[in-house]
Coordinates of C-alpha atoms and ligand atoms in Angstrom, one line a residue:
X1 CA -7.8 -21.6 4.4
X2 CA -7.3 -25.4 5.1
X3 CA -3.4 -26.1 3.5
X4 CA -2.9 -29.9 2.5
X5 CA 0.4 -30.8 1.5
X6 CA 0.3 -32.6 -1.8
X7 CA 1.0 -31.9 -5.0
X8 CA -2.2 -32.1 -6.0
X9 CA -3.3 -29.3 -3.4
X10 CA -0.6 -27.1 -5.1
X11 CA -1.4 -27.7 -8.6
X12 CA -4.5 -27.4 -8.0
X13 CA -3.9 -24.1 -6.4
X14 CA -2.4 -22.4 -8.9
X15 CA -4.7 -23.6 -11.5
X16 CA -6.8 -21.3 -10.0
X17 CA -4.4 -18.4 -9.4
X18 CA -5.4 -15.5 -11.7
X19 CA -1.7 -14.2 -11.2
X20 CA -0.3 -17.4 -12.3
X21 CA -0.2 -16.0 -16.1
X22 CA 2.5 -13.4 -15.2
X23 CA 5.0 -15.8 -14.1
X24 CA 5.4 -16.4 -18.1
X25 CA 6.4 -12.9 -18.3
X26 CA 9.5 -13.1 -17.0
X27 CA 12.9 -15.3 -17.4
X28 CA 13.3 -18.1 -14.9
X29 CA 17.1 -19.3 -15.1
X30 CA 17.2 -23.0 -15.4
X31 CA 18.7 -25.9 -13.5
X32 CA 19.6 -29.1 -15.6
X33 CA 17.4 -27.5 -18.4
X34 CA 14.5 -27.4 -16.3
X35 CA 13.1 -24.1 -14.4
X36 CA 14.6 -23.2 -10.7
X37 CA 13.0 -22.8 -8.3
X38 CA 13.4 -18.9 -7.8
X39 CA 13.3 -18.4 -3.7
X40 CA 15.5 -15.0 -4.4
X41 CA 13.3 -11.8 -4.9
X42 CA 14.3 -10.8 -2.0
X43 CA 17.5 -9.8 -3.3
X44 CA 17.6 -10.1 -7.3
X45 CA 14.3 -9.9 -8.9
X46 CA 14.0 -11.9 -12.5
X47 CA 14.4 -10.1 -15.3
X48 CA 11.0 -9.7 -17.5
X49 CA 10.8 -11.1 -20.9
X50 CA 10.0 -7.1 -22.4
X51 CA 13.2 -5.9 -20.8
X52 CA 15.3 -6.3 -24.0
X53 CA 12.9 -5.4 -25.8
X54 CA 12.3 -1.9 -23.8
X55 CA 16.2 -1.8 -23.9
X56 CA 16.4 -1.8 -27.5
X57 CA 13.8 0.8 -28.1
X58 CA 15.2 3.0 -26.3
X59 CA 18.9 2.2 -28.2
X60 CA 17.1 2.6 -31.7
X61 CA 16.0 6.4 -30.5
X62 CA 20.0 7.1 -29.6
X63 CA 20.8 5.6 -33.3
X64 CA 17.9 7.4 -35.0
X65 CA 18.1 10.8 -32.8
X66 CA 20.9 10.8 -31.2
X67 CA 20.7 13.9 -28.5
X68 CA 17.3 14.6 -30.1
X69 CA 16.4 12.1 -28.4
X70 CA 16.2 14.3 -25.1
X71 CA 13.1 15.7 -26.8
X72 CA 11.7 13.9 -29.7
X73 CA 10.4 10.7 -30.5
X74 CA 7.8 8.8 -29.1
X75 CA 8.5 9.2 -25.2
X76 CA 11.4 11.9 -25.2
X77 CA 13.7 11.3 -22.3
X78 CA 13.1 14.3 -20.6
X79 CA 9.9 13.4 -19.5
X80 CA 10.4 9.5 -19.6
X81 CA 10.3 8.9 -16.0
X82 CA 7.2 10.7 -15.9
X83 CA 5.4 7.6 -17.0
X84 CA 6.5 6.0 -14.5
X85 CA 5.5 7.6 -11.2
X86 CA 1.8 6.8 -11.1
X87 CA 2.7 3.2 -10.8
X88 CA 5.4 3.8 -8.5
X89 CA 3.0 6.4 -6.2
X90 CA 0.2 3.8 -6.0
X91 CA 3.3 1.1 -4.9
X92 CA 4.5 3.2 -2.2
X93 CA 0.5 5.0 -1.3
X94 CA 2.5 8.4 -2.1
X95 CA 1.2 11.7 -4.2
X96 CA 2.8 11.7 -7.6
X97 CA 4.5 15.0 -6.9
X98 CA 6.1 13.1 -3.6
X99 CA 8.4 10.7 -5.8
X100 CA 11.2 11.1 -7.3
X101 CA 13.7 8.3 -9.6
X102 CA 17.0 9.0 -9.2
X103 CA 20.6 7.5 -8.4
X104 CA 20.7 4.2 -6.0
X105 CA 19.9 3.5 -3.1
X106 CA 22.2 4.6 -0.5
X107 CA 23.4 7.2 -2.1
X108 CA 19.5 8.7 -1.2
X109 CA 19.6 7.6 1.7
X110 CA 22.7 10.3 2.0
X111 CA 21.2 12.9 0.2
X112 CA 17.7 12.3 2.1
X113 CA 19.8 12.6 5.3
X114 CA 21.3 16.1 4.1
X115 CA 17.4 17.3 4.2
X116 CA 16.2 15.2 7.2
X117 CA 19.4 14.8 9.6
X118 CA 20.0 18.5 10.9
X119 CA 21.8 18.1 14.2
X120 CA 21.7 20.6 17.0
X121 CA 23.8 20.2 20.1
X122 CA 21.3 18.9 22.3
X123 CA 19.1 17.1 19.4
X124 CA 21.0 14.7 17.5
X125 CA 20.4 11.3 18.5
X126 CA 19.4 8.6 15.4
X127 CA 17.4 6.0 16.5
X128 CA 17.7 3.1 14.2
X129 CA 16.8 -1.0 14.8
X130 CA 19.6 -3.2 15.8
X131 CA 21.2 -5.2 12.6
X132 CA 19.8 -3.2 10.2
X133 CA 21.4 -3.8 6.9
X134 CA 24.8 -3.0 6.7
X135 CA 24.9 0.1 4.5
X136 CA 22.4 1.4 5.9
X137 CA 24.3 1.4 9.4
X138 CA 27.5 2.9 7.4
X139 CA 25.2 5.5 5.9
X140 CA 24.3 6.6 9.3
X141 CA 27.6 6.2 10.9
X142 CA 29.3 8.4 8.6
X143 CA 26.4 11.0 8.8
X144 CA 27.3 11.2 12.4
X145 CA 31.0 11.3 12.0
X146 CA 30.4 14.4 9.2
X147 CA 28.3 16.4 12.0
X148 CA 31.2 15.8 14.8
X149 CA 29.4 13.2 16.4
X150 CA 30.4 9.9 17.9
X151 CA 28.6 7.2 16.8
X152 CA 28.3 5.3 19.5
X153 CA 26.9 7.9 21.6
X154 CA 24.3 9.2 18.5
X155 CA 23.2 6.3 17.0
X156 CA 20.3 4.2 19.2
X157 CA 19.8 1.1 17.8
X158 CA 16.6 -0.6 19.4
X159 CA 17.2 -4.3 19.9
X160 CA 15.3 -7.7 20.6
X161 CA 14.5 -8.8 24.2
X162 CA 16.4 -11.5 25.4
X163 CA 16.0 -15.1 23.8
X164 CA 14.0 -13.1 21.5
X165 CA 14.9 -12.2 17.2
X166 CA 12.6 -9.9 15.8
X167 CA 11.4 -6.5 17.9
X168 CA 8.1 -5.6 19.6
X169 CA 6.6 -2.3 18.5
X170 CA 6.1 -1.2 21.8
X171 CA 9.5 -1.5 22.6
X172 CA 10.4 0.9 19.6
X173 CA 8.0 3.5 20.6
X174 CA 9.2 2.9 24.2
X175 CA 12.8 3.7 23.1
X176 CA 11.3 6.7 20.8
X177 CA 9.5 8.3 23.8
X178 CA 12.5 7.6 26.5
X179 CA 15.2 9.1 24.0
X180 CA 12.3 12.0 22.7
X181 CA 14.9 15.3 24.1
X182 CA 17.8 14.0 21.6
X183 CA 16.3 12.3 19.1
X184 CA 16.9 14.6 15.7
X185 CA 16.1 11.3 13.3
X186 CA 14.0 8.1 13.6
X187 CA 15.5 5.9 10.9
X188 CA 13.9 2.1 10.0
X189 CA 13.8 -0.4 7.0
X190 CA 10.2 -0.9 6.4
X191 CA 11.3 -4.5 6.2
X192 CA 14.8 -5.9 8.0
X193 CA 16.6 -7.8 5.5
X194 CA 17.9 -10.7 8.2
X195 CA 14.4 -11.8 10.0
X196 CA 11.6 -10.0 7.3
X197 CA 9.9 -8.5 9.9
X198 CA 7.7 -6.1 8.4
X199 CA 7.6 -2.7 11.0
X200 CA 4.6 -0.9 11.8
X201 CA 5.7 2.7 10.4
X202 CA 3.1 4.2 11.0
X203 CA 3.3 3.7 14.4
X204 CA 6.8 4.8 13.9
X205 CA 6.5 7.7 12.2
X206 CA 3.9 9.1 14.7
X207 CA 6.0 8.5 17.5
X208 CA 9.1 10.1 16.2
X209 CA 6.6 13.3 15.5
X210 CA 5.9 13.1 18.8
X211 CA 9.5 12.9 20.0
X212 CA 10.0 16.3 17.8
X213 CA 12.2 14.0 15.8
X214 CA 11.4 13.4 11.5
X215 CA 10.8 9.8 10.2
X216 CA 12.5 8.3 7.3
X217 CA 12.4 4.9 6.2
X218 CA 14.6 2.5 3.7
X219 CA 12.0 0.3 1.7
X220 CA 14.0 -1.6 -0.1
X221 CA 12.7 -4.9 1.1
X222 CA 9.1 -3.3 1.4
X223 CA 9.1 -1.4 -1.9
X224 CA 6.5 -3.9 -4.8
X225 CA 6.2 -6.1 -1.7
X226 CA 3.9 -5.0 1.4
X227 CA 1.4 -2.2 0.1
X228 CA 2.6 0.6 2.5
X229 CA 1.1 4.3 2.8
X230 CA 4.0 6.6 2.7
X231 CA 1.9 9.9 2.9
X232 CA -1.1 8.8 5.3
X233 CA 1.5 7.3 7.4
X234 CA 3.0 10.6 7.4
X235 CA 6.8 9.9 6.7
X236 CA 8.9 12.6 6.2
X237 CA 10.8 10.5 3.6
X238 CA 11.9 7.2 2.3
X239 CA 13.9 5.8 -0.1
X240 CA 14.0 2.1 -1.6
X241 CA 15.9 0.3 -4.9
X242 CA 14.0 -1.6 -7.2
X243 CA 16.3 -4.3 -8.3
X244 CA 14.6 -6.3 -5.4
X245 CA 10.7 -6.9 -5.4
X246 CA 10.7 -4.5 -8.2
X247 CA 12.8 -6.8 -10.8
X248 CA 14.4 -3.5 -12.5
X249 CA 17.9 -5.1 -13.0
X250 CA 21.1 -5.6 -10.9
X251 CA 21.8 -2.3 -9.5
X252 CA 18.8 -0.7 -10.5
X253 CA 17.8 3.1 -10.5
X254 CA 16.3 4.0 -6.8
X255 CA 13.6 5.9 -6.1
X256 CA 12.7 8.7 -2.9
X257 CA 9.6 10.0 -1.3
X258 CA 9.5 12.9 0.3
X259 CA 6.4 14.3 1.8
X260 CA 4.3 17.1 0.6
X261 CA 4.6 19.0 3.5
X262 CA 8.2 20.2 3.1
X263 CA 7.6 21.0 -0.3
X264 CA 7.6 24.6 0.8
X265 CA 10.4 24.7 3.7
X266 CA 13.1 26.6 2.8
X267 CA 15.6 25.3 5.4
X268 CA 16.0 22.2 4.8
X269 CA 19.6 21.8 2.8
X270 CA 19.8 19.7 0.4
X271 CA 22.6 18.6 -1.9
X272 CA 21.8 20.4 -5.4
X273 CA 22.3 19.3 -8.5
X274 CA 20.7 20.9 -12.3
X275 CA 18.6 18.0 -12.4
X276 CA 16.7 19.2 -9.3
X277 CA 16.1 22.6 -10.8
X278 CA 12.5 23.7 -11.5
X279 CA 11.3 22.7 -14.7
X280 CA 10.5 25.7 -16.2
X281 CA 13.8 27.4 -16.2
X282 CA 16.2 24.6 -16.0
X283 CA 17.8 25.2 -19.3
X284 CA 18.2 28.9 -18.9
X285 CA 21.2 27.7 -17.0
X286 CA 21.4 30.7 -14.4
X287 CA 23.0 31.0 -11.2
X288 CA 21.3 30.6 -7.9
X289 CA 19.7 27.4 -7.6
X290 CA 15.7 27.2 -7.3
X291 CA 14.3 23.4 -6.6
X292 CA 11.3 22.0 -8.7
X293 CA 8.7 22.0 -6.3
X294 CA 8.1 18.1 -5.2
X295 CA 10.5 15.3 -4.9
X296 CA 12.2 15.5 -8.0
X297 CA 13.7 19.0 -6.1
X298 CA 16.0 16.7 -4.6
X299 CA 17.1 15.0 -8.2
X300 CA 20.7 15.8 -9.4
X301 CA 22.0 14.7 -12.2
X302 CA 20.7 13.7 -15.5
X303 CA 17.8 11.2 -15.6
X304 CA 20.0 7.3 -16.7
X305 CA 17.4 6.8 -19.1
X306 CA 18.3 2.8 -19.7
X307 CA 17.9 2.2 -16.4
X308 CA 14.5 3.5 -15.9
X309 CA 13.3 1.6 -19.4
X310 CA 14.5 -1.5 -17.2
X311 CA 12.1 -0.1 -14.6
X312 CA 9.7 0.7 -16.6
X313 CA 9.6 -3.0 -18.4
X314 CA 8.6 -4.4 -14.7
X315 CA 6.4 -1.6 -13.3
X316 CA 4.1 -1.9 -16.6
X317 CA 4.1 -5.8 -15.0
X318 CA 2.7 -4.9 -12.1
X319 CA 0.5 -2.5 -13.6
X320 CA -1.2 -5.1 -15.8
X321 CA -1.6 -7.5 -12.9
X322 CA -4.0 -5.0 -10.8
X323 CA -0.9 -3.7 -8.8
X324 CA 0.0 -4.6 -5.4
X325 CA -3.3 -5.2 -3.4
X326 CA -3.5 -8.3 -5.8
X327 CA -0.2 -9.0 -5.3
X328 CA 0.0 -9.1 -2.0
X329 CA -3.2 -10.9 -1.5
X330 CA -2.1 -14.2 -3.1
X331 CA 1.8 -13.4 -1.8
X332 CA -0.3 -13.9 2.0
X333 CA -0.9 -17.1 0.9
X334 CA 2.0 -18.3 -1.1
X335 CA 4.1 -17.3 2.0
X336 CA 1.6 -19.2 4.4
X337 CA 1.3 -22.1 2.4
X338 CA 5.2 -22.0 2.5
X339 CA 5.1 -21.5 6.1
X340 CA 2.4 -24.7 6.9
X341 CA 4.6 -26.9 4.7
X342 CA 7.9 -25.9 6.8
X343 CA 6.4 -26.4 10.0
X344 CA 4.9 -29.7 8.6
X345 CA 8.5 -30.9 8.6
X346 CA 9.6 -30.2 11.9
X347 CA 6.2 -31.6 13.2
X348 CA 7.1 -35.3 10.7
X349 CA 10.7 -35.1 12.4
X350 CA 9.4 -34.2 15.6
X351 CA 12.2 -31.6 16.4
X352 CA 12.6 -27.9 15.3
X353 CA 15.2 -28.7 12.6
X354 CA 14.0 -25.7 10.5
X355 CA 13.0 -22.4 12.5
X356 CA 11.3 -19.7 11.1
X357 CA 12.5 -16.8 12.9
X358 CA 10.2 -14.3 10.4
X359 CA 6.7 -13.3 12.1
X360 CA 3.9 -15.2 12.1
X361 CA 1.3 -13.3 11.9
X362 CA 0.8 -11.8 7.9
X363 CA 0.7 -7.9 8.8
X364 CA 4.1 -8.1 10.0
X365 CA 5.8 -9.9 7.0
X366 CA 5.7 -9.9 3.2
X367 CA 7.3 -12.5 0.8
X368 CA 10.6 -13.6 2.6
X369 CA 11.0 -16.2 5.4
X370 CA 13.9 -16.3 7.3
X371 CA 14.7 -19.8 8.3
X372 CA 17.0 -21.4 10.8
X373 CA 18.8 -24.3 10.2
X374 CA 19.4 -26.4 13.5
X375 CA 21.7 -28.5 12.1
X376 CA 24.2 -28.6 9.0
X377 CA 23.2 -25.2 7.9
X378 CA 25.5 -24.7 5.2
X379 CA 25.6 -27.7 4.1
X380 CA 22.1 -27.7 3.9
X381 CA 21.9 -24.6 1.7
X382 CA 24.5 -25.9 -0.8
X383 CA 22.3 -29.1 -1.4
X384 CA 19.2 -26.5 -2.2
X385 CA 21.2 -24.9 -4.7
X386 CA 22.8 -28.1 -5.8
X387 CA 18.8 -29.1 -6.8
X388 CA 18.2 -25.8 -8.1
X389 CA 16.4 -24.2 -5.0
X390 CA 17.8 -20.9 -5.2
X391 CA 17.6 -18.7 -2.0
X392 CA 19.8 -17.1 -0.3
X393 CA 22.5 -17.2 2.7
X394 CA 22.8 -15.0 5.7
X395 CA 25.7 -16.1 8.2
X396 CA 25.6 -17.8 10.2
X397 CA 22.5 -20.1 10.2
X398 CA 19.9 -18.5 8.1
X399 CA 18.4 -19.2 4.5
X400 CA 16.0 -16.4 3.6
X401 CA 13.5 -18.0 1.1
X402 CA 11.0 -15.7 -0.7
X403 CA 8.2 -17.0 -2.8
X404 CA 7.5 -13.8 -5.4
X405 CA 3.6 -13.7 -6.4
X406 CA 4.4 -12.2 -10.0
X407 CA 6.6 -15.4 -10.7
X408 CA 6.1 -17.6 -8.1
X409 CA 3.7 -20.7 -8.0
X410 CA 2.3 -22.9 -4.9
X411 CA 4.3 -25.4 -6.3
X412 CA 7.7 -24.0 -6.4
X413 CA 7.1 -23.4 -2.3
X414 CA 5.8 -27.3 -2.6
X415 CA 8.8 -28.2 -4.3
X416 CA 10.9 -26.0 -2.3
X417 CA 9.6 -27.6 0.9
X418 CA 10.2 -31.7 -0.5
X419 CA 13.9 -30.1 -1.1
X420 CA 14.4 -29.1 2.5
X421 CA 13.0 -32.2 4.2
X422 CA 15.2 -34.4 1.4
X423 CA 18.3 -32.3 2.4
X424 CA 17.7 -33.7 6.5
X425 CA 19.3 -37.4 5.1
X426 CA 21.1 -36.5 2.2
X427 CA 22.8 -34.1 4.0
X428 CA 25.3 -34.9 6.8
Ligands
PLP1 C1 19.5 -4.0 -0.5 C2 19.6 -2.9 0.5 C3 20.5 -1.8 0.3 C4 21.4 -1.8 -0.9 O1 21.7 -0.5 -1.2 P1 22.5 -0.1 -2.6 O2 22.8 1.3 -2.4 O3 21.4 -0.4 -3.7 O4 23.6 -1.0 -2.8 C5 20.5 -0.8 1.2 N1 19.7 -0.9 2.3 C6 18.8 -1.9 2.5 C7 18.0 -1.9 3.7 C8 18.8 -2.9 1.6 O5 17.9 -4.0 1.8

């Protein structure tokens, strides 16, 4: 596609976007009474317009049946997440029986590691990339600590080459293969939070197999982003929130994969809980306990039903928009046409003044560019916001800038764009 930058080309763009309908489904805060431009899915997805709505229904069946509610009523709660895990299986390319809803995010990402981190003497190494995000790292630190290990000793963490941000896959699978004898765990976001840089898991995944080592990975910037094929990729398990790309509310209910093929191994520990006890006999209330066969073996406690109406409200969203292959077709161009216009600054000032340090090349990014400011960085950032271009700040140079295709338009990245090259003089 030839990009133009003009209005006109913008406008014109999303005139023809069959997505650009859903944007009116969902509440965009306002600047000076007029809409923002909201560059922040990335880390806060808007709420939709149902939400309250789903909120209240769920309210009236408390008032009208109170804990008959577990069981009556349109969509009893027992069953309520039920309705859910189609839409969320086709988001992650997962088997229904392989996901689960349950808790937040790195609290699976603990209880995943119970399964999936099984030290032996000799195996125990994590491999992990450098400058993951952080609670991720303290996740895996204090897994380490709990076996007896030292984490600087356990955890691998593969880095960038020198002069270099974002990693080469060969250089992960390199590490993968050179570390295969003590590698018990190959852990990676599916997307890193700082650069956007969209891994190639299934390269991963097969090279940790390889290594004798399971895969997991943390979606949480991939999750209602990039499509990704949890089981044909062959992870062992992941995990993701969906407060993010999946606009189901600040601290929303996470979600978990695990793959079909442990279903039936009884070694693996896990960390048990009633919720997480087969269906069939849960309420018999026995000792001994038996897992549901599938993910939601690994739920434990009772199912937060508001939270998952949040989710719900959103994944019905994405459900009436044709799901993610859509989505993700017109987010490739929203995020080039984003890109072109960026560069087109630096090429009018004739000096890099705004780097994008997120790949270039579509299959290794989704909707967030990471963007380096050369000069009054900060300050910079604070004018954005001050013009209601809302994205956020990464110390000690970066804005991260995601245009969302469910809400976002050609011309919010245009406007966007007009707003950084303004911000070069205003700004000193
Ligand atoms: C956003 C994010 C988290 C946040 O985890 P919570 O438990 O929801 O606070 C964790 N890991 C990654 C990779 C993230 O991007």
């Amino acid at each position: 596609m030839i990009y133009q930058n003009t209005w006109a080309f913008a406008q014109a763009h999303d005139e023809r976007d069959e997505l650009n309908q859903f944007r009116g489904e969902f509440l965009i805060p306002k600047h000076h009474g007029e809409d923002a431009i909201y560059l922040c899915g990335n880390s806060l997805g808007l709420q939709p317009r149902s939400a309250k709505q789903y909120i209240q229904q769920q309210l009236n069946a408390w008032e009208d049946n109170a804990v008959e509610g577990w069981f009556m009523g349109n969509d009893p709660w027992l069953s309520y997440h039920k309705q859910l895990i189609p839409t969320l299986a086709d988001i992650l390319g997962a088997k229904h029986a392989e996901v689960t809803i349950m808790n937040s995010l790195t609290v699976n990402v603990h209880l995943l590691m119970v399964s999936f981190y099984k030290p032996s003497n000799k195996r125990y190494k994590i491999l992990m990339e450098a400058g993951a995000f952080p609670s991720d790292q303290y996740a895996v630190e204090s897994q380490v600590k709990f076996h007896g290990f030292e984490q600087a000793d356990a955890v691998i963490e593969v880095k960038p080459r020198d002069g270099e941000v974002t990693l080469r896959t060969e250089d992960i699978l390199q590490q993968i293969k050179d570390n295969a004898d003590e590698l018990a765990l190959v852990m990676f976001s599916g997307i890193n939070y700082y650069t956007g840089q969209f891994f190639d898991l299934e390269a991963i995944a097969k090279a940790a197999h390889e290594a004798g080592a399971y895969a997991g990975f943390d979606l949480a910037h991939a999750a209602g982003n990039v499509p990704v094929k949890l089981h044909d990729w062959n992870a062992d398990f992941a995990c993701w929130c969906s407060y993010k790309y999946m606009n189901s509310g600040p601290g929303g209910i996470s979600g978990a994969f695990v793959h079909e093929k442990h279903f039936n191994d009884t070694t693996l520990d896990r960390f048990a809980g009633w919720w997480g006890y087969r269906h069939d006999k849960r309420f018999l209330m026995a000792p001994g306990f038996q897992p549901e066969v599938g993910a939601e073996g690994w739920n434990v406690s009772t199912a937060p039903v508001l939270l998952l109406t949040l989710h719900k409200a959103s994944l019905d969203i994405f459900e009436r928009a044709g799901g993610l292959k859509k989505l993700r077709a017109k987010s490739e161009q929203l995020t080039a046409y984003f890109e072109f216009l960026i560069n087109g600054i630096n090429q009018k000032v004739g000096d890099d003044v705004y780097r994008i340090i997120t790949p270039g090349n579509a299959a290794e990014r989704g909707c967030q560019l990471s963007v380096v400011c050369k000069n009054n960085a900060r300050a910079i950032f604070n004018y954005l916001a001050d013009n209601g271009v809302i994205g956020d700040w990464r110390e000690p140079d970066v804005i991260r800038l995601s245009a969302v295709p469910l809400y976002n338009t050609f011309a919010d990245v245009y406007k966007a764009s007009e707003c950084l090259f303004k911000a070069l003089t205003a700004v000193k």
